[in-house]
Tab-separated table of C-alpha atoms in Angstrom:
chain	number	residue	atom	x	y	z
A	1	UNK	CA	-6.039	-41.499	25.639
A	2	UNK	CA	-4.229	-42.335	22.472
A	3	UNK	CA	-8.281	-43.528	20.748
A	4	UNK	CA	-9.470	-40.642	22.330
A	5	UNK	CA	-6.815	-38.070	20.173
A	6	UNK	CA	-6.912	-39.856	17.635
A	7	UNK	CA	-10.682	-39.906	17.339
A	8	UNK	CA	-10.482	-35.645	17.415
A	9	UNK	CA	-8.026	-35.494	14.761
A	10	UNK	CA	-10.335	-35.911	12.029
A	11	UNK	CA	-13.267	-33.351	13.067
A	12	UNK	CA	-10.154	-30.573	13.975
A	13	UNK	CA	-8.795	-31.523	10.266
A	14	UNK	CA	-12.512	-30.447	9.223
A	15	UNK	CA	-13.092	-27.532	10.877
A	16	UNK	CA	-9.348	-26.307	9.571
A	17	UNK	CA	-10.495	-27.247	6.658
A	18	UNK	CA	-13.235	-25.311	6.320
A	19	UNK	CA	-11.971	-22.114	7.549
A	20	UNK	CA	-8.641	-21.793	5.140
A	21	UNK	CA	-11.130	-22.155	1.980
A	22	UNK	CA	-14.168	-19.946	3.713
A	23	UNK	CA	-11.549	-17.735	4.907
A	24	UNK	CA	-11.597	-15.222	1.220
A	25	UNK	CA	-15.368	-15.257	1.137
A	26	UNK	CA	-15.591	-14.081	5.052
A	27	UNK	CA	-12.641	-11.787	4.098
A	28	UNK	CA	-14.569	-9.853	1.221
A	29	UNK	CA	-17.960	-9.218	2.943
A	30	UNK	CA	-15.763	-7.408	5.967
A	31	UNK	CA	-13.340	-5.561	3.917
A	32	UNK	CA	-16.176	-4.460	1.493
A	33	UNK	CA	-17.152	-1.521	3.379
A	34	UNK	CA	-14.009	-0.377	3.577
A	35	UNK	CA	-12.496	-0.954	0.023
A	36	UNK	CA	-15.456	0.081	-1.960
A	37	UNK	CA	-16.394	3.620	-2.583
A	38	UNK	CA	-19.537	2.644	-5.152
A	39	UNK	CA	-22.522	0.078	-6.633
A	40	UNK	CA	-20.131	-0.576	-9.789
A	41	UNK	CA	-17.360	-1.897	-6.977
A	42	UNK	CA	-19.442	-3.736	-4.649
A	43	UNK	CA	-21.312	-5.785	-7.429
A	44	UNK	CA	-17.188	-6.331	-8.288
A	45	UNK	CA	-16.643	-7.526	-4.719
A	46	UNK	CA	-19.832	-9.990	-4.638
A	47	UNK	CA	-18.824	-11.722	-7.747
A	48	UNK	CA	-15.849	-12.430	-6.250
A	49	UNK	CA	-18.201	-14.667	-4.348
A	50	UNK	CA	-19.140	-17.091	-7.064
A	51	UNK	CA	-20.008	-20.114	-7.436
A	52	UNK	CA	-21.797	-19.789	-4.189
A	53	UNK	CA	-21.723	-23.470	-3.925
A	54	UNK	CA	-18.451	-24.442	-3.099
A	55	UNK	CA	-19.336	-27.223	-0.290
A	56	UNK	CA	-16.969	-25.288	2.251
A	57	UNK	CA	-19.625	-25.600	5.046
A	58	UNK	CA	-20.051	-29.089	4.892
A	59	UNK	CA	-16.630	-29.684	6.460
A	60	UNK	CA	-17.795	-27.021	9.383
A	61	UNK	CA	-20.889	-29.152	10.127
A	62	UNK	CA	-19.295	-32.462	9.776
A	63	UNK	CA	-16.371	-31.388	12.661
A	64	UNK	CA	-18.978	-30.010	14.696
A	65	UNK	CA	-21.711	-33.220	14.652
A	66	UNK	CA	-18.377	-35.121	15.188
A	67	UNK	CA	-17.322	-33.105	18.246
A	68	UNK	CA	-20.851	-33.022	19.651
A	69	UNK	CA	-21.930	-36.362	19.812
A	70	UNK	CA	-18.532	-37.239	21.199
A	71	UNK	CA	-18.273	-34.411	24.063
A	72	UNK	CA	-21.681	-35.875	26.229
A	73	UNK	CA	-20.597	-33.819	28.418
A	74	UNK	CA	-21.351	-30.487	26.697
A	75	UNK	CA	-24.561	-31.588	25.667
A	76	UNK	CA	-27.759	-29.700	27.602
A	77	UNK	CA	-25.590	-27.081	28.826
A	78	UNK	CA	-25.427	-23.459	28.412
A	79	UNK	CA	-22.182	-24.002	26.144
A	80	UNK	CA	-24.261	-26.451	23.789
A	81	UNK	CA	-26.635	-23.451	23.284
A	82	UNK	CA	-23.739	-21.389	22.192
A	83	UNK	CA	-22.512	-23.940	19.997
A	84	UNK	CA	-25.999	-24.152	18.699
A	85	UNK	CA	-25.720	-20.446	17.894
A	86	UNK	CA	-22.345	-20.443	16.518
A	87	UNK	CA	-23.895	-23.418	14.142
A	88	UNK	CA	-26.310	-21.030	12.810
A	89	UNK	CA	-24.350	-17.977	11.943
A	90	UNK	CA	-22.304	-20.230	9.868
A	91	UNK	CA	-25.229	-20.956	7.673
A	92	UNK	CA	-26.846	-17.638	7.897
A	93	UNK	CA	-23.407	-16.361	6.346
A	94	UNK	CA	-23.652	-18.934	3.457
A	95	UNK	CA	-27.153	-18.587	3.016
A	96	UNK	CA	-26.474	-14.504	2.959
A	97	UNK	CA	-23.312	-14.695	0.678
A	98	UNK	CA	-25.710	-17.036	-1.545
A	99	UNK	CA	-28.640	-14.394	-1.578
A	100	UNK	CA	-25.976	-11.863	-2.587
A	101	UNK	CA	-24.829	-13.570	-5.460
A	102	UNK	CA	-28.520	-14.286	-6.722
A	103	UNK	CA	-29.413	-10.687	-5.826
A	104	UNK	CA	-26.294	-8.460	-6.826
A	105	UNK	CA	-27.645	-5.340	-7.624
A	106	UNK	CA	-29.619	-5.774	-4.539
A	107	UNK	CA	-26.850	-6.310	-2.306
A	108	UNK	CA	-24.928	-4.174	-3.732
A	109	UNK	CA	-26.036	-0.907	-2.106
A	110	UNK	CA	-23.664	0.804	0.814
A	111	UNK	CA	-26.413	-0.453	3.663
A	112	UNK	CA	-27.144	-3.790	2.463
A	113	UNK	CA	-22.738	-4.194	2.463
A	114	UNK	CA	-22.324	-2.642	5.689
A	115	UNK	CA	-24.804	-5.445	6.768
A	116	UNK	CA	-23.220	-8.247	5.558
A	117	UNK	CA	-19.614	-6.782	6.796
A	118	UNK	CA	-20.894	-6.557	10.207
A	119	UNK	CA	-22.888	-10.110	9.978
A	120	UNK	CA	-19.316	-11.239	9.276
A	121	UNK	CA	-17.537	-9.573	12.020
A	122	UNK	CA	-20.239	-10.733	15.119
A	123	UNK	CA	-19.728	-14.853	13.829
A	124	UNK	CA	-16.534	-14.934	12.767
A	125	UNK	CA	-15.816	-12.915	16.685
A	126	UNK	CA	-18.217	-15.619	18.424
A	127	UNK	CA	-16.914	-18.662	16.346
A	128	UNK	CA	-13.220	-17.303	17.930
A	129	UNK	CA	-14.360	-16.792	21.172
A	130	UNK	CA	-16.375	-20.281	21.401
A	131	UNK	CA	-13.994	-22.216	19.729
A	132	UNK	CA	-11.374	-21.784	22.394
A	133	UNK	CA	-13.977	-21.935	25.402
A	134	UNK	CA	-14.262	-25.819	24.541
A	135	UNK	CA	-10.285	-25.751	25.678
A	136	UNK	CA	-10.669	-24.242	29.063
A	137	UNK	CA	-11.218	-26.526	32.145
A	138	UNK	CA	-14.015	-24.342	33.782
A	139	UNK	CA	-15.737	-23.166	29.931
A	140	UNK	CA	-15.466	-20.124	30.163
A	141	UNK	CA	-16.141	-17.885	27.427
A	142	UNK	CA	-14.483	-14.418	27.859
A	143	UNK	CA	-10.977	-15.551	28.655
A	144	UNK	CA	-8.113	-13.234	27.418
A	145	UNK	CA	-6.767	-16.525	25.035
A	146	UNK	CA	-10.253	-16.610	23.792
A	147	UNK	CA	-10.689	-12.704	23.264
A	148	UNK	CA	-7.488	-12.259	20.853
A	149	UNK	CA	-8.470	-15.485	19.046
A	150	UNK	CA	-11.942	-13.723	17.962
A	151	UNK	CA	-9.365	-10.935	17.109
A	152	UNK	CA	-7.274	-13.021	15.133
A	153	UNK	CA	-10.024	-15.030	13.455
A	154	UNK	CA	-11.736	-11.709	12.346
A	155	UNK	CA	-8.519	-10.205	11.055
A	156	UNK	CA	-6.791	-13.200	9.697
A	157	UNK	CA	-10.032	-13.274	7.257
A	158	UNK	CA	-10.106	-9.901	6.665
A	159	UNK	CA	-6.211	-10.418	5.369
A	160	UNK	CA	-7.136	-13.259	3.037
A	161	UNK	CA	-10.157	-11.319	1.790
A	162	UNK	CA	-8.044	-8.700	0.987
A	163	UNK	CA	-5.096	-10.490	-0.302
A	164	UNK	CA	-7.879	-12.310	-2.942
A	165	UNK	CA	-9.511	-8.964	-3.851
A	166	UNK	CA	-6.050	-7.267	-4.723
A	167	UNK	CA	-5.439	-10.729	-6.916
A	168	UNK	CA	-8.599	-10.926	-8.631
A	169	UNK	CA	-9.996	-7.659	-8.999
A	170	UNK	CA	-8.396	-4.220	-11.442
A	171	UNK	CA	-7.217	-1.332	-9.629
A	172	UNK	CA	-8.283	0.950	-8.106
A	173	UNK	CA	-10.464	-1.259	-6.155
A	174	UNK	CA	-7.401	-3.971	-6.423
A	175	UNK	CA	-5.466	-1.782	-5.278
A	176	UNK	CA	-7.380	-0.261	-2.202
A	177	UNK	CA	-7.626	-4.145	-1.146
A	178	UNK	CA	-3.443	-4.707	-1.597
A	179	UNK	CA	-3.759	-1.333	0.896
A	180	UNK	CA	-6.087	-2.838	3.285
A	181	UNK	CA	-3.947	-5.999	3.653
A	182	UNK	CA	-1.028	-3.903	4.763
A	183	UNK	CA	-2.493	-1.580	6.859
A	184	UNK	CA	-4.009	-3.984	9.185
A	185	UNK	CA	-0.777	-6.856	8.827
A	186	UNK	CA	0.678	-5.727	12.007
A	187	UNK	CA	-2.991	-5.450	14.101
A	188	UNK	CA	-3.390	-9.071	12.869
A	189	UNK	CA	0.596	-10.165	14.005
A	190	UNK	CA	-0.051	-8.769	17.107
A	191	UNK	CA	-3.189	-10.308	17.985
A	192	UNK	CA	-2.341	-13.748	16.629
A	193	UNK	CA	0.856	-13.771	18.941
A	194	UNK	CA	-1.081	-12.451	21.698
A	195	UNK	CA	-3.609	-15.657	21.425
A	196	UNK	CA	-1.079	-17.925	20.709
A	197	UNK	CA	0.952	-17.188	23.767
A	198	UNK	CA	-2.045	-16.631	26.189
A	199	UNK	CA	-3.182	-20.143	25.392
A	200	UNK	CA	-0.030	-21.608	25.761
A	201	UNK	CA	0.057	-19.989	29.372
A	202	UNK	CA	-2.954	-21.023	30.011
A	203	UNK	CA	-3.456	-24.571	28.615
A	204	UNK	CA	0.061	-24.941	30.357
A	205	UNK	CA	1.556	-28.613	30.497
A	206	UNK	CA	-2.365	-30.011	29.429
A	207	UNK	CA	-1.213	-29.097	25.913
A	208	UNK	CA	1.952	-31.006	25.225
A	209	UNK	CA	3.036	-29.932	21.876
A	210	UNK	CA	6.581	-30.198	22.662
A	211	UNK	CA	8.578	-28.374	19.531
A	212	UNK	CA	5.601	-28.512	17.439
A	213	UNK	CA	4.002	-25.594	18.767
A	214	UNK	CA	7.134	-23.503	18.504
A	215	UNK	CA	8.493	-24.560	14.818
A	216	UNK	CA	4.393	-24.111	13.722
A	217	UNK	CA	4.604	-20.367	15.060
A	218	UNK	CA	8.020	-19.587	13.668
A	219	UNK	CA	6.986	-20.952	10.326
A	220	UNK	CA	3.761	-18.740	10.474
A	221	UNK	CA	5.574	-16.164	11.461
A	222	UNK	CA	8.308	-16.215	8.286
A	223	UNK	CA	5.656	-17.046	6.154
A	224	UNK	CA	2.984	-14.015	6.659
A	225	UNK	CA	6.476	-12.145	6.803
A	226	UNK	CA	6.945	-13.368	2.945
A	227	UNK	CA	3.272	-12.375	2.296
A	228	UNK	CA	3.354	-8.928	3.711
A	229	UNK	CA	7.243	-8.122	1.945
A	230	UNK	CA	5.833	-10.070	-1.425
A	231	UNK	CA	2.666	-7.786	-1.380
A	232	UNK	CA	4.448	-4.404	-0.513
A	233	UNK	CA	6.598	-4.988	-3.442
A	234	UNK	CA	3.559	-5.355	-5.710
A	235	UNK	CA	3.220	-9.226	-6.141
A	236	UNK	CA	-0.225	-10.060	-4.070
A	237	UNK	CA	-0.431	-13.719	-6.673
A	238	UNK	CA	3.084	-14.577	-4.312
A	239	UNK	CA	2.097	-13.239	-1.016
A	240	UNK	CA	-1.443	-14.810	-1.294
A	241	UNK	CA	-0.059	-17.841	-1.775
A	242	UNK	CA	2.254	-17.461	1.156
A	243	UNK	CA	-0.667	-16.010	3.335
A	244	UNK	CA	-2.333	-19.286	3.006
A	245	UNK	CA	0.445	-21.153	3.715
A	246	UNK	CA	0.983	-19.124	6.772
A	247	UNK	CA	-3.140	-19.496	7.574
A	248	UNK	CA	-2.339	-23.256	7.678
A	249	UNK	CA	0.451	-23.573	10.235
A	250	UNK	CA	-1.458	-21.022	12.541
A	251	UNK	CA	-4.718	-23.284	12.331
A	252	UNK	CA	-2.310	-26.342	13.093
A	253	UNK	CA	-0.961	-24.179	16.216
A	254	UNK	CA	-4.730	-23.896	17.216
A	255	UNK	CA	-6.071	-27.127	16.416
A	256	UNK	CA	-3.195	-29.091	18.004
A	257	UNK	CA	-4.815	-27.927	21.538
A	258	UNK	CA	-7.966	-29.914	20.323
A	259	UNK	CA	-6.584	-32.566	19.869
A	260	UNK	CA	-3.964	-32.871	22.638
A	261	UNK	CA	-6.135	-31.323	25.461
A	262	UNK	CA	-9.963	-31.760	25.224
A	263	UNK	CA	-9.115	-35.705	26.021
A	264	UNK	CA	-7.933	-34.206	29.313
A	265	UNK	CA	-11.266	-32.177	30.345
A	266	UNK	CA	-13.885	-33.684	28.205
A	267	UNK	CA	-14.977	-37.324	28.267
A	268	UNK	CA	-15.145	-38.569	24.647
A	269	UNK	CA	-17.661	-40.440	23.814
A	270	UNK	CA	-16.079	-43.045	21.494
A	271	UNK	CA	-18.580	-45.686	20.862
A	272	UNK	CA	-20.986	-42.491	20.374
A	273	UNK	CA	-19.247	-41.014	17.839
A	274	UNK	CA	-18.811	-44.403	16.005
A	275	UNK	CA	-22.419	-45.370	16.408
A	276	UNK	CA	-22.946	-41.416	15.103
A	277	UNK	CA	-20.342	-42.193	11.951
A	278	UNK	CA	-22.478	-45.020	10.747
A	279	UNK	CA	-25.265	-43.173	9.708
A	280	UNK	CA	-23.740	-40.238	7.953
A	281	UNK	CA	-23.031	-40.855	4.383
A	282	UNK	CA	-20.387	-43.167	3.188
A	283	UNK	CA	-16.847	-42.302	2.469
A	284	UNK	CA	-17.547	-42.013	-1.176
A	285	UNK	CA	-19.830	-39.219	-0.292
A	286	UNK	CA	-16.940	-37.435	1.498
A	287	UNK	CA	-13.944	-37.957	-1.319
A	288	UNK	CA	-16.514	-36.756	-3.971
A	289	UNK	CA	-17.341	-33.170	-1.460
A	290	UNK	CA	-13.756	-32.964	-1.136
A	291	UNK	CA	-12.693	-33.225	-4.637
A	292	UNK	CA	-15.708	-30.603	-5.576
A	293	UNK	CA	-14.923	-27.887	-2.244
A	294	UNK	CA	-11.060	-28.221	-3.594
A	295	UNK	CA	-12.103	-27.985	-7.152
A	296	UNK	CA	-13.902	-24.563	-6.486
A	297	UNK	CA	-10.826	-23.649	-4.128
A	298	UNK	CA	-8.640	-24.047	-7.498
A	299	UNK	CA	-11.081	-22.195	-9.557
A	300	UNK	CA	-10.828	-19.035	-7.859
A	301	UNK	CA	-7.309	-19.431	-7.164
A	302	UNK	CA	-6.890	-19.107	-11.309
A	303	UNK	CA	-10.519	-17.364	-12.183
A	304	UNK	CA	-9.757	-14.085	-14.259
A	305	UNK	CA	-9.486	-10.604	-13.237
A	306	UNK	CA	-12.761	-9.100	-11.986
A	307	UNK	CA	-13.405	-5.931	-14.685
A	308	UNK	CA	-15.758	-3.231	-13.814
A	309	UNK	CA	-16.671	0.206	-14.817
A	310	UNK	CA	-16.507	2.896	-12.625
A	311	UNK	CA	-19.688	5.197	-13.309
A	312	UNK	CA	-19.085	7.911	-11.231
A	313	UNK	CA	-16.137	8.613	-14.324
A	314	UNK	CA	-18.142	8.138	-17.498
């Protein structure tokens, strides 16, 4: 058991990995719609998108080639085709948020936004709902745990979005996103606490996190606390920062259950995934994607102020 945990941690470490620095760039394309009221604004929003080659996704596909070879007994069933599925809407969304960076003006019109918002909403919902059907016993998909973690993963993105646009972008469009981020803080609380407990219930004594579970949710709780109090009062830099943070012990909530319970229902593979390890690239490969994906992480972090005229006043 202890091989078999420790051979999940590093895939789990990947996929959280990829979805605290994907998280802003899912975030924009579902709060655009919302935020933006012309062209000027939403060519704004998508160059809050650049460089479109930030490496993020490589960290989704190398957690799920790592959990797939090593779960044979997911393979040629009906859940391997949603897997499959899931796999693709995460590179339709980079390959979109790439076309809308080469094609601004473009993607820039009201439809083409609405599009990409709502491409957004149906993968980040199904990469919720699927990522928490690999937990349950049976597989199932529509499970009340799974349900509020689509929720959650929808609005927790939508949050960071948000947060990033009110950071990086001049008001008013800055300041419709610092609106957006408060308006929908307590939907997203509620959901996320909803998930978290459900699962809990559910996994029941499978998923022996002892304290960990419980000091992880009471520091995500205090911490999106500190974003939502630091943003009210007009400092989104501070409460983006502590939105992250908070992002990060949530994930570690969620991604604990991988690693503690699939051992339990799943039979892992080990010598697969080793034999699988040994022809990916070498661990060079992987420091030098890691230092770039971070790099671009830091870049935007510290990137200027996104300045745009407003037409529809000159």
């Amino acid at each position: 058991m202890e091989a078999s945990v420790a051979a999940l941690l590093l895939p789990s470490c990947f996929f959280a990995l990829y979805f605290v620095l994907e998280a802003a760039d899912w975030g924009l394309c579902l709060a655009a719609p919302l935020v933006s009221r012309n062209r000027e604004e939403n060519q704004a929003i998508l160059s809050l998108l650049r460089p479109f080659l930030d490496g993020n996704e490589l960290w989704f596909f190398m957690g799920f080639f790592m959990l797939s070879i090593s779960l044979p007994d997911i393979r040629g069933t009906g859940m391997h085709a949603w897997y499959m599925t899931m796999l693709a809407l995460v590179a339709g969304g980079a390959l979109l948020r790439m076309a809308a960076v080469f094609l601004t003006k473009t993607f820039s019109s009201m439809v083409m936004m609405k599009g990409l918002s709502v491409f957004a909403l149906v993968a980040l919902f199904l990469t919720g709902l699927l990522g928490t059907a690999v937990l349950i016993d049976d597989g199932s998909v529509f499970t009340m745990s799974g349900i509020f973690c689509a929720a959650w993963t929808v609005l927790a993105c939508f949050q960071i979005g948000s947060l990033y646009g009110a950071v990086k972008v001049v008001n008013p469009l800055g300041e419709r996103f610092r609106a957006a981020f408060l308006v929908s803080s307590c939907l997203s609380v509620l959901a996320y606490i909803i998930f978290a407990v459900t699962l809990r219930i559910t996994l029941g004594d499978a998923w022996d996190a002892g304290g960990y579970f419980w000091m992880s949710l009471i520091a995500t709780a205090l911490l999106f606390a500190a974003a939502f109090i630091l943003t009210r009062s007009r400092h989104p830099e501070a409460g983006l920062a502590a939105a992250y943070a908070s992002a990060f012990f949530a994930i570690a909530i969620y991604f604990s259950a991988y690693v503690l319970v699939i051992p339990k229902i799943h039979f892992v593979d080990l010598a697969a995934l080793k034999a699988g390890m040994d022809a990916v690239p070498g661990a060079m490969f992987l420091v030098a994607a890691a230092v770039w994906s971070l790099s671009v992480f830091v870049w935007r972090l510290f990137r200027k102020k996104v300045v745009y005229q407003w037409q529809d006043h000159i």
